[in-house]
Short mmCIF file of C-alpha atoms in Angstrom, two decimals:
data_model
loop_
_atom_site.label_atom_id
_atom_site.label_comp_id
_atom_site.label_asym_id
_atom_site.label_seq_id
_atom_site.Cartn_x
_atom_site.Cartn_y
_atom_site.Cartn_z
CA UNK A 1098 233.86 130.39 76.20
CA UNK A 1099 235.14 127.33 74.37
CA UNK A 1100 233.19 126.13 71.37
CA UNK A 1101 231.72 122.66 71.53
CA UNK A 1102 233.22 120.05 69.18
CA UNK A 1103 229.90 118.26 68.92
CA UNK A 1104 228.35 118.46 65.44
CA UNK A 1105 225.36 120.72 65.17
CA UNK A 1106 222.08 118.99 64.66
CA UNK A 1107 220.18 120.03 61.53
CA UNK A 1108 217.37 122.40 62.33
CA UNK A 1109 215.50 123.47 59.19
CA UNK A 1110 212.33 125.53 59.23
CA UNK A 1111 208.70 124.43 59.28
CA UNK A 1112 205.38 126.25 59.51
CA UNK A 1113 203.63 123.22 60.97
CA UNK A 1114 204.40 120.76 63.74
CA UNK A 1115 205.83 117.41 62.76
CA UNK A 1116 202.50 115.73 63.52
CA UNK A 1117 200.63 118.19 61.31
CA UNK A 1118 203.16 117.65 58.52
CA UNK A 1119 202.77 113.87 58.80
CA UNK A 1120 198.98 114.03 58.69
CA UNK A 1121 199.01 116.37 55.68
CA UNK A 1122 201.61 114.22 53.93
CA UNK A 1123 199.55 111.04 54.27
CA UNK A 1124 196.27 112.77 53.43
CA UNK A 1125 197.79 114.09 50.20
CA UNK A 1126 198.78 110.55 49.20
CA UNK A 1127 195.46 108.89 49.96
CA UNK A 1128 194.17 107.52 46.69
CA UNK A 1129 191.02 105.62 47.49
CA UNK A 1130 189.65 103.05 45.10
CA UNK A 1131 192.75 102.70 42.95
CA UNK A 1132 195.11 99.74 42.71
CA UNK A 1133 198.52 99.57 44.33
CA UNK A 1134 200.01 98.90 40.91
CA UNK A 1135 198.88 102.39 39.90
CA UNK A 1136 200.95 103.86 42.74
CA UNK A 1137 198.19 104.04 45.37
CA UNK A 1138 199.15 102.76 48.81
CA UNK A 1139 196.32 104.17 50.92
CA UNK A 1140 192.94 102.94 49.77
CA UNK A 1141 190.63 103.19 52.79
CA UNK A 1142 189.87 105.63 55.59
CA UNK A 1143 191.07 103.15 58.20
CA UNK A 1144 194.40 102.66 56.42
CA UNK A 1145 194.89 106.41 56.00
CA UNK A 1146 194.27 107.02 59.71
CA UNK A 1147 196.67 104.25 60.69
CA UNK A 1148 199.44 105.61 58.47
CA UNK A 1149 198.89 109.14 59.79
CA UNK A 1150 199.36 107.97 63.36
CA UNK A 1151 202.37 105.76 62.62
CA UNK A 1152 204.20 108.41 60.62
CA UNK A 1153 203.43 111.14 63.15
CA UNK A 1154 204.77 109.10 66.08
CA UNK A 1155 207.90 108.05 64.20
CA UNK A 1156 208.59 111.55 62.87
CA UNK A 1157 208.14 113.19 66.28
CA UNK A 1158 210.62 110.75 67.81
CA UNK A 1159 213.14 111.37 65.03
CA UNK A 1160 212.66 115.14 65.47
CA UNK A 1161 213.36 114.83 69.21
CA UNK A 1162 216.50 112.76 68.57
CA UNK A 1163 218.01 114.72 65.65
CA UNK A 1164 216.42 118.15 65.79
CA UNK A 1165 214.84 117.78 62.36
CA UNK A 1166 211.85 120.05 61.86
CA UNK A 1167 210.78 119.19 58.32
CA UNK A 1168 209.34 115.81 57.46
CA UNK A 1169 211.00 115.73 54.05
CA UNK A 1170 214.45 116.05 55.69
CA UNK A 1171 214.23 112.65 57.39
CA UNK A 1172 216.86 110.41 55.80
CA UNK A 1173 217.32 106.64 55.47
CA UNK A 1174 219.89 106.34 58.26
CA UNK A 1175 217.64 108.19 60.74
CA UNK A 1176 214.58 106.15 59.81
CA UNK A 1177 216.48 102.87 60.19
CA UNK A 1178 217.92 104.01 63.52
CA UNK A 1179 214.37 104.69 64.73
CA UNK A 1180 213.27 101.19 63.68
CA UNK A 1181 216.31 99.60 65.34
CA UNK A 1182 215.63 101.49 68.57
CA UNK A 1183 212.02 100.32 68.64
CA UNK A 1184 213.22 96.74 68.19
CA UNK A 1185 215.57 97.09 71.17
CA UNK A 1186 212.64 98.29 73.27
CA UNK A 1187 210.83 95.02 72.66
CA UNK A 1188 207.87 96.50 70.81
CA UNK A 1189 205.90 93.98 68.78
CA UNK A 1190 207.24 93.52 65.29
CA UNK A 1191 203.81 93.97 63.73
CA UNK A 1192 203.71 97.48 65.27
CA UNK A 1193 207.21 98.28 64.05
CA UNK A 1194 206.28 97.11 60.57
CA UNK A 1195 203.58 99.77 60.57
CA UNK A 1196 206.14 102.46 61.42
CA UNK A 1197 208.45 101.18 58.69
CA UNK A 1198 205.77 101.20 55.99
CA UNK A 1199 204.81 104.77 56.89
CA UNK A 1200 208.42 106.00 56.89
CA UNK A 1201 209.07 104.28 53.56
CA UNK A 1202 206.62 106.72 51.95
CA UNK A 1203 209.05 109.59 52.57
CA UNK A 1204 211.16 110.78 49.61
CA UNK A 1205 214.55 110.02 51.20
CA UNK A 1206 213.64 106.67 52.76
CA UNK A 1207 213.87 103.37 50.87
CA UNK A 1208 212.93 99.91 52.19
CA UNK A 1209 213.76 99.53 55.87
CA UNK A 1210 215.07 96.38 57.50
CA UNK A 1211 212.45 94.82 59.79
CA UNK A 1212 212.40 91.18 61.00
CA UNK A 1213 209.53 88.87 60.07
CA UNK A 1214 206.64 88.63 62.51
CA UNK A 1215 207.37 84.91 62.68
CA UNK A 1216 210.46 85.75 64.76
CA UNK A 1217 208.45 87.65 67.39
CA UNK A 1218 207.88 85.51 70.47
CA UNK A 1219 205.19 87.96 71.64
CA UNK A 1220 203.24 87.54 68.43
CA UNK A 1221 202.94 83.77 68.50
CA UNK A 1222 199.55 82.29 69.39
CA UNK A 1223 199.34 79.71 72.12
CA UNK A 1224 197.62 77.37 69.66
CA UNK A 1225 197.52 77.05 65.89
CA UNK A 1226 194.93 79.01 63.93
CA UNK A 1227 194.80 76.35 61.22
CA UNK A 1228 191.96 73.84 61.18
CA UNK A 1229 192.21 70.18 60.32
CA UNK A 1230 190.41 69.08 57.17
CA UNK A 1231 187.96 67.10 59.29
CA UNK A 1232 187.09 70.20 61.32
CA UNK A 1233 186.56 72.24 58.16
CA UNK A 1234 184.15 69.72 56.67
CA UNK A 1235 182.18 69.53 59.91
CA UNK A 1236 181.88 73.32 60.24
CA UNK A 1237 180.78 73.66 56.61
CA UNK A 1238 177.74 71.49 57.40
CA UNK A 1239 176.53 74.13 59.84
CA UNK A 1240 176.80 77.06 57.43
CA UNK A 1241 173.61 78.89 56.54
CA UNK A 1242 173.42 78.07 52.84
CA UNK A 1243 175.07 76.24 49.91
CA UNK A 1244 176.42 79.62 48.82
CA UNK A 1245 178.31 79.98 52.10
CA UNK A 1246 179.60 76.41 51.86
CA UNK A 1247 180.87 77.10 48.35
CA UNK A 1248 182.48 80.40 49.38
CA UNK A 1249 184.45 78.73 52.17
CA UNK A 1250 185.45 75.90 49.81
CA UNK A 1251 186.92 78.48 47.43
CA UNK A 1252 188.97 79.96 50.29
CA UNK A 1253 190.08 76.47 51.29
CA UNK A 1254 191.29 75.65 47.77
CA UNK A 1255 192.67 79.04 46.72
CA UNK A 1256 193.97 80.52 49.97
CA UNK A 1257 192.29 83.87 49.31
CA UNK A 1258 191.10 86.29 51.99
CA UNK A 1259 187.40 86.49 52.81
CA UNK A 1260 187.23 90.08 51.55
CA UNK A 1261 189.14 89.25 48.34
CA UNK A 1262 186.46 86.69 47.53
CA UNK A 1263 184.18 89.53 46.41
CA UNK A 1264 186.54 90.36 43.52
CA UNK A 1265 186.71 86.79 42.17
CA UNK A 1266 186.97 86.51 38.37
CA UNK A 1267 187.98 83.70 36.04
CA UNK A 1268 191.51 84.27 34.80
CA UNK A 1269 190.40 83.30 31.29
CA UNK A 1270 187.99 86.25 31.28
CA UNK A 1271 190.03 88.88 33.07
CA UNK A 1272 193.81 88.68 32.67
CA UNK A 1273 195.61 90.57 35.41
CA UNK A 1274 197.82 93.58 34.70
CA UNK A 1275 199.99 93.39 37.81
CA UNK A 1276 203.30 95.18 37.36
CA UNK A 1277 205.08 92.30 39.13
CA UNK A 1278 204.06 89.64 36.59
CA UNK A 1279 207.66 89.15 35.49
CA UNK A 1280 208.66 88.16 39.04
CA UNK A 1281 206.07 85.39 39.41
CA UNK A 1282 207.18 81.75 39.33
CA UNK A 1283 205.85 79.96 36.25
CA UNK A 1284 205.50 76.73 38.23
CA UNK A 1285 203.67 78.21 41.23
CA UNK A 1286 200.66 76.05 40.29
CA UNK A 1287 202.71 72.85 40.32
CA UNK A 1288 200.45 69.84 40.90
CA UNK A 1289 197.37 71.86 40.05
CA UNK A 1290 197.94 72.42 36.35
CA UNK A 1291 194.46 71.10 35.53
CA UNK A 1292 192.73 73.29 38.09
CA UNK A 1293 190.89 76.48 37.09
CA UNK A 1294 192.82 79.75 37.47
CA UNK A 1295 190.96 82.58 39.20
CA UNK A 1296 191.87 86.19 39.91
CA UNK A 1297 191.50 88.20 43.09
CA UNK A 1298 192.14 91.79 44.13
CA UNK A 1299 193.86 91.81 47.50
CA UNK A 1300 195.18 94.40 49.92
CA UNK A 1301 196.28 97.64 48.32
CA UNK A 1302 194.67 96.66 45.02
CA UNK A 1303 197.25 93.93 44.44
CA UNK A 1304 195.97 91.48 41.82
CA UNK A 1305 196.92 87.83 42.21
CA UNK A 1306 196.02 84.45 40.71
CA UNK A 1307 195.24 81.18 42.46
CA UNK A 1308 193.31 78.04 41.53
CA UNK A 1309 190.17 76.09 42.42
CA UNK A 1310 189.26 72.55 41.49
CA UNK A 1311 187.17 71.94 38.34
CA UNK A 1312 184.25 70.73 40.47
CA UNK A 1313 184.24 73.88 42.58
CA UNK A 1314 184.46 75.98 39.41
CA UNK A 1315 181.38 74.26 37.99
CA UNK A 1316 179.46 74.89 41.20
CA UNK A 1317 180.49 78.54 41.11
CA UNK A 1318 179.06 79.10 37.64
CA UNK A 1319 175.48 78.66 38.83
CA UNK A 1320 175.90 81.81 40.93
CA UNK A 1321 177.24 84.04 38.16
CA UNK A 1322 175.50 87.42 38.09
CA UNK A 1323 174.15 88.73 34.79
CA UNK A 1324 174.99 92.24 35.95
CA UNK A 1325 177.91 92.76 38.38
CA UNK A 1326 176.94 94.46 41.64
CA UNK A 1327 178.79 96.77 43.99
CA UNK A 1328 180.35 95.21 47.09
CA UNK A 1329 181.35 97.38 50.04
CA UNK A 1330 183.05 95.92 53.06
CA UNK A 1331 182.02 97.21 56.49
CA UNK A 1332 184.08 100.23 57.62
CA UNK A 1333 185.49 100.52 54.10
CA UNK A 1334 182.44 101.87 52.30
CA UNK A 1335 184.56 104.17 50.13
CA UNK A 1336 186.16 101.14 48.41
CA UNK A 1337 183.84 99.58 45.84
CA UNK A 1338 184.47 96.12 44.37
CA UNK A 1339 182.54 94.77 41.39
CA UNK A 1340 181.16 91.39 42.44
CA UNK A 1341 180.49 88.94 39.59
CA UNK A 1342 179.15 86.01 41.64
CA UNK A 1343 176.27 85.84 44.10
CA UNK A 1344 178.23 84.39 47.02
CA UNK A 1345 178.92 85.91 50.47
CA UNK A 1346 182.29 87.51 51.16
CA UNK A 1347 184.11 89.62 53.71
CA UNK A 1348 182.68 90.26 57.17
CA UNK A 1349 179.32 88.65 56.36
CA UNK A 1350 180.96 85.34 55.50
CA UNK A 1351 183.40 85.56 58.42
CA UNK A 1352 180.51 86.03 60.86
CA UNK A 1353 178.66 83.04 59.41
CA UNK A 1354 181.76 80.88 59.74
CA UNK A 1355 182.49 81.89 63.33
CA UNK A 1356 178.91 81.10 64.32
CA UNK A 1357 179.07 77.69 62.59
CA UNK A 1358 182.43 76.86 64.19
CA UNK A 1359 180.99 77.57 67.62
CA UNK A 1360 177.78 75.63 66.99
CA UNK A 1361 179.45 72.57 65.48
CA UNK A 1362 182.67 72.11 67.43
CA UNK A 1363 182.62 74.84 70.09
CA UNK A 1364 185.65 76.48 68.45
CA UNK A 1365 186.32 80.17 68.92
CA UNK A 1366 188.38 80.42 65.78
CA UNK A 1367 187.81 82.57 62.70
CA UNK A 1368 187.58 82.04 58.96
CA UNK A 1369 191.18 83.17 58.52
CA UNK A 1370 192.19 79.72 59.76
CA UNK A 1371 191.37 78.41 56.27
CA UNK A 1372 194.21 80.51 54.88
CA UNK A 1373 196.49 78.99 57.49
CA UNK A 1374 195.37 75.52 56.42
CA UNK A 1375 195.96 76.36 52.74
CA UNK A 1376 199.47 77.70 53.35
CA UNK A 1377 200.57 74.70 55.40
CA UNK A 1378 199.10 72.06 53.10
CA UNK A 1379 200.22 73.75 49.88
CA UNK A 1380 203.79 73.98 51.14
CA UNK A 1381 203.75 70.29 52.02
CA UNK A 1382 202.43 69.41 48.54
CA UNK A 1383 205.16 71.39 46.81
CA UNK A 1384 207.92 69.94 48.95
CA UNK A 1385 206.63 66.42 48.38
CA UNK A 1386 206.85 67.16 44.66
CA UNK A 1387 210.55 67.99 45.09
CA UNK A 1388 210.45 71.80 45.29
CA UNK A 1389 213.02 73.36 47.61
CA UNK A 1390 211.75 75.19 50.68
CA UNK A 1391 212.56 78.78 49.68
CA UNK A 1392 211.02 78.43 46.24
CA UNK A 1393 207.94 76.71 47.64
CA UNK A 1394 207.53 79.56 50.11
CA UNK A 1395 207.68 82.12 47.30
CA UNK A 1396 205.20 80.19 45.16
CA UNK A 1397 202.67 79.89 47.98
CA UNK A 1398 203.04 83.56 48.88
CA UNK A 1399 202.26 84.53 45.29
CA UNK A 1400 199.12 82.38 45.31
CA UNK A 1401 197.98 84.03 48.55
CA UNK A 1402 198.42 87.61 47.32
CA UNK A 1403 201.58 88.53 49.23
CA UNK A 1404 204.54 90.51 47.95
CA UNK A 1405 207.10 88.98 50.31
CA UNK A 1406 207.63 85.27 50.85
CA UNK A 1407 208.45 85.95 54.50
CA UNK A 1408 204.82 86.97 55.09
CA UNK A 1409 203.71 83.36 54.63
CA UNK A 1410 205.73 82.25 57.67
CA UNK A 1411 203.03 83.83 59.81
CA UNK A 1412 200.64 81.12 58.58
CA UNK A 1413 202.93 78.26 59.55
CA UNK A 1414 202.55 78.63 63.32
#
């Protein structure tokens, strides 16, 4: 019987199924409550579960294609081939990005090439999520309290997430220790040099700095807490944030905003639209000041707590 000229597929040995290996691998790397700068990527139960599922599905597919039985034997070329195949199948880019992030945790897989979500025709809303300034001011009138009005004004001026608002600190009191400080643009606050710098802790424990107007900063001071309190977001109770100001944040604030938007203008649009407004207006300001597009995009992304400038393109639709 003639021998086949086809190369043998690597087999390896494994005591557990690929899915079991993936779940154990992610569980071992869960490091709840720590910052991403410390090496922690998985900070909440929901994130851990999502990564387990994404890595398991990707690894099982790669095993079926290449005969690999051990998770640690998956290489860069196989991981990228899996991503490329998913793209050809027309799967949403946001889903593929989840697979890529999970695979990138493996020892032999570096950063994978995945298009920006802004290029995905299936991921584009039929209408913009950004509000006009007039709409924002009208909705703010219907908010439950001055605290809620102030909280949304801070998001409007800084571009922070609703959940990140709980971690707000003055930059003058709490200098950040982000490992990526050397990569930040020194002129990312162009046009707002006289504004007050404030710190936030974003997704994955990523610390970032933005600004609020002096007037908003003065209003904020009246809500400073003598003793910081613990803040826990819904469905993320294992992650504790020290809150230094008595203002609403996270899901509580988002719910208040959605109710006010419906009552005032009949809009079924969430609080995240303020981040869209910030991104679009801040980019316009920087370009009007003479900053080139790519640099302006990077500066705005850094103010909004993103690692990649391409992420901001999502807010421009």
